[in-house]
Amino acid sequence: MRVVDVAVPVAGAGEVLVKVGAAGVNFADVMQTRGTYDGGPKPPYLAGFEAAGEVVALGENVANVALGDHVIGTGAGAFAEYMVMPANAVVPVPNGWSDEEALGLVLNWATALASLRPLGQLTAGDTVLIHAAAGGVGQAAVRIAKHYGATVIATASASKHDVVRRLGADHVIDYRAADLVAEVRRLTGGRGVDIVLESVGGDTFRQSIEVARRVTGKVVVIGAAAGESSISNWELNFKHPVHVIGQHLTTTIQHAPELFAEVLHELDELIEAGVYPPGRPTVFDLADGPKALAELEARATVGKLALIVRPSGDQ
């Protein structure tokens, strides 16, 4: 990954051109570099797909956004000075927040909220298992689940347990050292959890299926960081009768816009209630993007990561 000069993109119909103030770094960026992200770009490509910044140009047929608005959204080529976003998928930066503080609103918080509430049907008294709880989505999910009255079991490496506990998690499991299935069963008296927020994949996906409550438990799949895994129809019928729900935010926006709108409205309420505070990401310079991705891949980071984009002459 290196910094190069490219032409400023042009907003097409239904799109806006954004001068990037800050770009979010996500595990999907790591997956794209490894070629494991479904439908991901082929190298060479402009990296990044989440950013916040100022709208500086409008394409045709854009009515919901105005020049000068500060928005947060997704699109191709976020690790740059300018990027194009679909106008129907951008969200205003909350009043009083900086671009940097708004990172995560669409990808992290909307993903967590959509997964737990409309899809997971979270209610007070539920027990929720949240994987990678120290990450961007994980931290949001812990806050949301506790706000709505759930008992939270979280997984994180040992060095991150204090961070997750401060967010409100009731129990934190070191996924590298503990027997996850045995520990969750012990904590739930053998009953299992009502909802699993599953972002890891691989063997962890299989463990998530095992610890979900029989018949009514839900495993909401939002990622596959550790690789592909599967469950058969035979297992769902006889061995693991649980609900398996897939959730990918881009698909949700495209195919369930009414659900996405409900999530955004609820996020406004969470911001107003102080449940969702302004973000405080760990900031890297754009030229240090490779370092940020490497540390994220090594699980050496906590919370949200951001690249601050400066004019190329300042690199």
mmCIF file with all atom_site columns, C-alpha atoms in Angstrom, residues 49-146:
data_model
loop_
_atom_site.group_PDB
_atom_site.id
_atom_site.type_symbol
_atom_site.label_atom_id
_atom_site.label_alt_id
_atom_site.label_comp_id
_atom_site.label_asym_id
_atom_site.label_entity_id
_atom_site.label_seq_id
_atom_site.pdbx_PDB_ins_code
_atom_site.Cartn_x
_atom_site.Cartn_y
_atom_site.Cartn_z
_atom_site.occupancy
_atom_site.B_iso_or_equiv
_atom_site.pdbx_formal_charge
_atom_site.auth_seq_id
_atom_site.auth_comp_id
_atom_site.auth_asym_id
_atom_site.auth_atom_id
_atom_site.pdbx_PDB_model_num
ATOM 1  C CA . PHE A 1 49  ? -14.678 2.288   1.990   1.00 0.00 ? 49  PHE A CA 1
ATOM 2  C CA . GLU A 1 50  ? -15.767 4.294   5.057   1.00 0.00 ? 50  GLU A CA 1
ATOM 3  C CA . ALA A 1 51  ? -15.238 8.026   5.491   1.00 0.00 ? 51  ALA A CA 1
ATOM 4  C CA . ALA A 1 52  ? -16.673 11.225  6.882   1.00 0.00 ? 52  ALA A CA 1
ATOM 5  C CA . GLY A 1 53  ? -16.248 14.646  5.368   1.00 0.00 ? 53  GLY A CA 1
ATOM 6  C CA . GLU A 1 54  ? -17.727 17.637  3.576   1.00 0.00 ? 54  GLU A CA 1
ATOM 7  C CA . VAL A 1 55  ? -19.969 17.341  0.512   1.00 0.00 ? 55  VAL A CA 1
ATOM 8  C CA . VAL A 1 56  ? -18.306 19.414  -2.234  1.00 0.00 ? 56  VAL A CA 1
ATOM 9  C CA . ALA A 1 57  ? -20.240 18.322  -5.342  1.00 0.00 ? 57  ALA A CA 1
ATOM 10 C CA . LEU A 1 58  ? -23.603 16.750  -6.146  1.00 0.00 ? 58  LEU A CA 1
ATOM 11 C CA . GLY A 1 59  ? -24.464 14.382  -8.948  1.00 0.00 ? 59  GLY A CA 1
ATOM 12 C CA . GLU A 1 60  ? -27.767 14.494  -10.789 1.00 0.00 ? 60  GLU A CA 1
ATOM 13 C CA . ASN A 1 61  ? -30.989 13.619  -8.976  1.00 0.00 ? 61  ASN A CA 1
ATOM 14 C CA . VAL A 1 62  ? -29.633 14.244  -5.468  1.00 0.00 ? 62  VAL A CA 1
ATOM 15 C CA . ALA A 1 63  ? -32.159 15.977  -3.243  1.00 0.00 ? 63  ALA A CA 1
ATOM 16 C CA . ASN A 1 64  ? -31.451 14.802  0.293   1.00 0.00 ? 64  ASN A CA 1
ATOM 17 C CA . VAL A 1 65  ? -27.929 16.250  0.617   1.00 0.00 ? 65  VAL A CA 1
ATOM 18 C CA . ALA A 1 66  ? -26.652 19.814  0.216   1.00 0.00 ? 66  ALA A CA 1
ATOM 19 C CA . LEU A 1 67  ? -23.263 21.292  -0.598  1.00 0.00 ? 67  LEU A CA 1
ATOM 20 C CA . GLY A 1 68  ? -21.328 21.913  2.599   1.00 0.00 ? 68  GLY A CA 1
ATOM 21 C CA . ASP A 1 69  ? -23.041 19.157  4.582   1.00 0.00 ? 69  ASP A CA 1
ATOM 22 C CA . HIS A 1 70  ? -20.782 16.953  6.659   1.00 0.00 ? 70  HIS A CA 1
ATOM 23 C CA . VAL A 1 71  ? -21.742 13.330  6.167   1.00 0.00 ? 71  VAL A CA 1
ATOM 24 C CA . ILE A 1 72  ? -20.568 9.833   7.036   1.00 0.00 ? 72  ILE A CA 1
ATOM 25 C CA . GLY A 1 73  ? -20.980 7.013   4.554   1.00 0.00 ? 73  GLY A CA 1
ATOM 26 C CA . THR A 1 74  ? -19.391 4.310   2.454   1.00 0.00 ? 74  THR A CA 1
ATOM 27 C CA . GLY A 1 75  ? -18.062 3.895   -1.065  1.00 0.00 ? 75  GLY A CA 1
ATOM 28 C CA . ALA A 1 76  ? -14.924 2.876   -2.917  1.00 0.00 ? 76  ALA A CA 1
ATOM 29 C CA . GLY A 1 77  ? -11.614 4.638   -2.318  1.00 0.00 ? 77  GLY A CA 1
ATOM 30 C CA . ALA A 1 78  ? -12.075 6.140   1.145   1.00 0.00 ? 78  ALA A CA 1
ATOM 31 C CA . PHE A 1 79  ? -8.335  6.312   1.862   1.00 0.00 ? 79  PHE A CA 1
ATOM 32 C CA . ALA A 1 80  ? -7.997  9.455   -0.247  1.00 0.00 ? 80  ALA A CA 1
ATOM 33 C CA . GLU A 1 81  ? -8.576  13.190  -0.230  1.00 0.00 ? 81  GLU A CA 1
ATOM 34 C CA . TYR A 1 82  ? -11.879 12.821  -2.125  1.00 0.00 ? 82  TYR A CA 1
ATOM 35 C CA . MET A 1 83  ? -14.329 9.972   -2.590  1.00 0.00 ? 83  MET A CA 1
ATOM 36 C CA . VAL A 1 84  ? -17.743 9.365   -4.116  1.00 0.00 ? 84  VAL A CA 1
ATOM 37 C CA . MET A 1 85  ? -20.632 7.999   -2.046  1.00 0.00 ? 85  MET A CA 1
ATOM 38 C CA . PRO A 1 86  ? -24.213 6.966   -2.896  1.00 0.00 ? 86  PRO A CA 1
ATOM 39 C CA . ALA A 1 87  ? -26.385 9.857   -1.732  1.00 0.00 ? 87  ALA A CA 1
ATOM 40 C CA . ASN A 1 88  ? -29.126 7.588   -0.381  1.00 0.00 ? 88  ASN A CA 1
ATOM 41 C CA . ALA A 1 89  ? -26.698 5.887   2.010   1.00 0.00 ? 89  ALA A CA 1
ATOM 42 C CA . VAL A 1 90  ? -24.961 8.867   3.615   1.00 0.00 ? 90  VAL A CA 1
ATOM 43 C CA . VAL A 1 91  ? -25.892 10.048  7.103   1.00 0.00 ? 91  VAL A CA 1
ATOM 44 C CA . PRO A 1 92  ? -25.357 13.536  8.554   1.00 0.00 ? 92  PRO A CA 1
ATOM 45 C CA . VAL A 1 93  ? -22.501 13.881  11.019  1.00 0.00 ? 93  VAL A CA 1
ATOM 46 C CA . PRO A 1 94  ? -24.257 14.500  14.376  1.00 0.00 ? 94  PRO A CA 1
ATOM 47 C CA . ASN A 1 95  ? -24.405 18.131  15.468  1.00 0.00 ? 95  ASN A CA 1
ATOM 48 C CA . GLY A 1 96  ? -21.303 19.150  17.362  1.00 0.00 ? 96  GLY A CA 1
ATOM 49 C CA . TRP A 1 97  ? -19.310 16.075  16.300  1.00 0.00 ? 97  TRP A CA 1
ATOM 50 C CA . SER A 1 98  ? -16.168 16.168  14.181  1.00 0.00 ? 98  SER A CA 1
ATOM 51 C CA . ASP A 1 99  ? -15.741 13.946  11.126  1.00 0.00 ? 99  ASP A CA 1
ATOM 52 C CA . GLU A 1 100 ? -13.317 11.814  13.121  1.00 0.00 ? 100 GLU A CA 1
ATOM 53 C CA . GLU A 1 101 ? -15.814 11.358  15.974  1.00 0.00 ? 101 GLU A CA 1
ATOM 54 C CA . ALA A 1 102 ? -18.550 10.257  13.552  1.00 0.00 ? 102 ALA A CA 1
ATOM 55 C CA . LEU A 1 103 ? -16.564 7.347   12.095  1.00 0.00 ? 103 LEU A CA 1
ATOM 56 C CA . GLY A 1 104 ? -18.305 4.084   12.830  1.00 0.00 ? 104 GLY A CA 1
ATOM 57 C CA . LEU A 1 105 ? -21.835 5.499   12.859  1.00 0.00 ? 105 LEU A CA 1
ATOM 58 C CA . VAL A 1 106 ? -22.850 3.704   9.680   1.00 0.00 ? 106 VAL A CA 1
ATOM 59 C CA . LEU A 1 107 ? -20.648 0.620   9.656   1.00 0.00 ? 107 LEU A CA 1
ATOM 60 C CA . ASN A 1 108 ? -20.080 -0.164  13.340  1.00 0.00 ? 108 ASN A CA 1
ATOM 61 C CA . TRP A 1 109 ? -23.071 1.167   15.231  1.00 0.00 ? 109 TRP A CA 1
ATOM 62 C CA . ALA A 1 110 ? -25.662 0.561   12.515  1.00 0.00 ? 110 ALA A CA 1
ATOM 63 C CA . THR A 1 111 ? -24.348 -2.984  12.029  1.00 0.00 ? 111 THR A CA 1
ATOM 64 C CA . ALA A 1 112 ? -24.517 -3.717  15.758  1.00 0.00 ? 112 ALA A CA 1
ATOM 65 C CA . LEU A 1 113 ? -27.954 -2.169  16.205  1.00 0.00 ? 113 LEU A CA 1
ATOM 66 C CA . ALA A 1 114 ? -29.521 -3.808  13.136  1.00 0.00 ? 114 ALA A CA 1
ATOM 67 C CA . SER A 1 115 ? -28.140 -7.178  14.209  1.00 0.00 ? 115 SER A CA 1
ATOM 68 C CA . LEU A 1 116 ? -29.269 -6.997  17.825  1.00 0.00 ? 116 LEU A CA 1
ATOM 69 C CA . ARG A 1 117 ? -32.635 -5.254  17.545  1.00 0.00 ? 117 ARG A CA 1
ATOM 70 C CA . PRO A 1 118 ? -34.675 -5.791  14.352  1.00 0.00 ? 118 PRO A CA 1
ATOM 71 C CA . LEU A 1 119 ? -32.893 -9.041  13.441  1.00 0.00 ? 119 LEU A CA 1
ATOM 72 C CA . GLY A 1 120 ? -31.894 -10.446 16.832  1.00 0.00 ? 120 GLY A CA 1
ATOM 73 C CA . GLN A 1 121 ? -35.090 -9.200  18.520  1.00 0.00 ? 121 GLN A CA 1
ATOM 74 C CA . LEU A 1 122 ? -33.141 -8.231  21.635  1.00 0.00 ? 122 LEU A CA 1
ATOM 75 C CA . THR A 1 123 ? -35.283 -7.673  24.728  1.00 0.00 ? 123 THR A CA 1
ATOM 76 C CA . ALA A 1 124 ? -34.603 -7.034  28.404  1.00 0.00 ? 124 ALA A CA 1
ATOM 77 C CA . GLY A 1 125 ? -33.506 -10.179 30.187  1.00 0.00 ? 125 GLY A CA 1
ATOM 78 C CA . ASP A 1 126 ? -31.819 -11.754 27.175  1.00 0.00 ? 126 ASP A CA 1
ATOM 79 C CA . THR A 1 127 ? -28.288 -13.079 27.375  1.00 0.00 ? 127 THR A CA 1
ATOM 80 C CA . VAL A 1 128 ? -26.068 -11.980 24.479  1.00 0.00 ? 128 VAL A CA 1
ATOM 81 C CA . LEU A 1 129 ? -22.675 -13.338 23.411  1.00 0.00 ? 129 LEU A CA 1
ATOM 82 C CA . ILE A 1 130 ? -20.593 -10.699 21.608  1.00 0.00 ? 130 ILE A CA 1
ATOM 83 C CA . HIS A 1 131 ? -17.425 -11.797 19.846  1.00 0.00 ? 131 HIS A CA 1
ATOM 84 C CA . ALA A 1 132 ? -14.482 -9.412  19.293  1.00 0.00 ? 132 ALA A CA 1
ATOM 85 C CA . ALA A 1 133 ? -16.037 -7.144  21.897  1.00 0.00 ? 133 ALA A CA 1
ATOM 86 C CA . ALA A 1 134 ? -13.075 -4.743  21.999  1.00 0.00 ? 134 ALA A CA 1
ATOM 87 C CA . GLY A 1 135 ? -13.429 -3.861  18.307  1.00 0.00 ? 135 GLY A CA 1
ATOM 88 C CA . GLY A 1 136 ? -15.546 -1.146  16.727  1.00 0.00 ? 136 GLY A CA 1
ATOM 89 C CA . VAL A 1 137 ? -18.718 -3.196  16.224  1.00 0.00 ? 137 VAL A CA 1
ATOM 90 C CA . GLY A 1 138 ? -18.139 -5.135  19.433  1.00 0.00 ? 138 GLY A CA 1
ATOM 91 C CA . GLN A 1 139 ? -17.908 -2.054  21.639  1.00 0.00 ? 139 GLN A CA 1
ATOM 92 C CA . ALA A 1 140 ? -21.069 -0.635  20.097  1.00 0.00 ? 140 ALA A CA 1
ATOM 93 C CA . ALA A 1 141 ? -22.865 -3.944  20.604  1.00 0.00 ? 141 ALA A CA 1
ATOM 94 C CA . VAL A 1 142 ? -21.915 -4.132  24.288  1.00 0.00 ? 142 VAL A CA 1
ATOM 95 C CA . ARG A 1 143 ? -23.251 -0.628  24.917  1.00 0.00 ? 143 ARG A CA 1
ATOM 96 C CA . ILE A 1 144 ? -26.466 -1.321  23.004  1.00 0.00 ? 144 ILE A CA 1
ATOM 97 C CA . ALA A 1 145 ? -27.145 -4.680  24.655  1.00 0.00 ? 145 ALA A CA 1
ATOM 98 C CA . LYS A 1 146 ? -26.621 -3.286  28.152  1.00 0.00 ? 146 LYS A CA 1
#
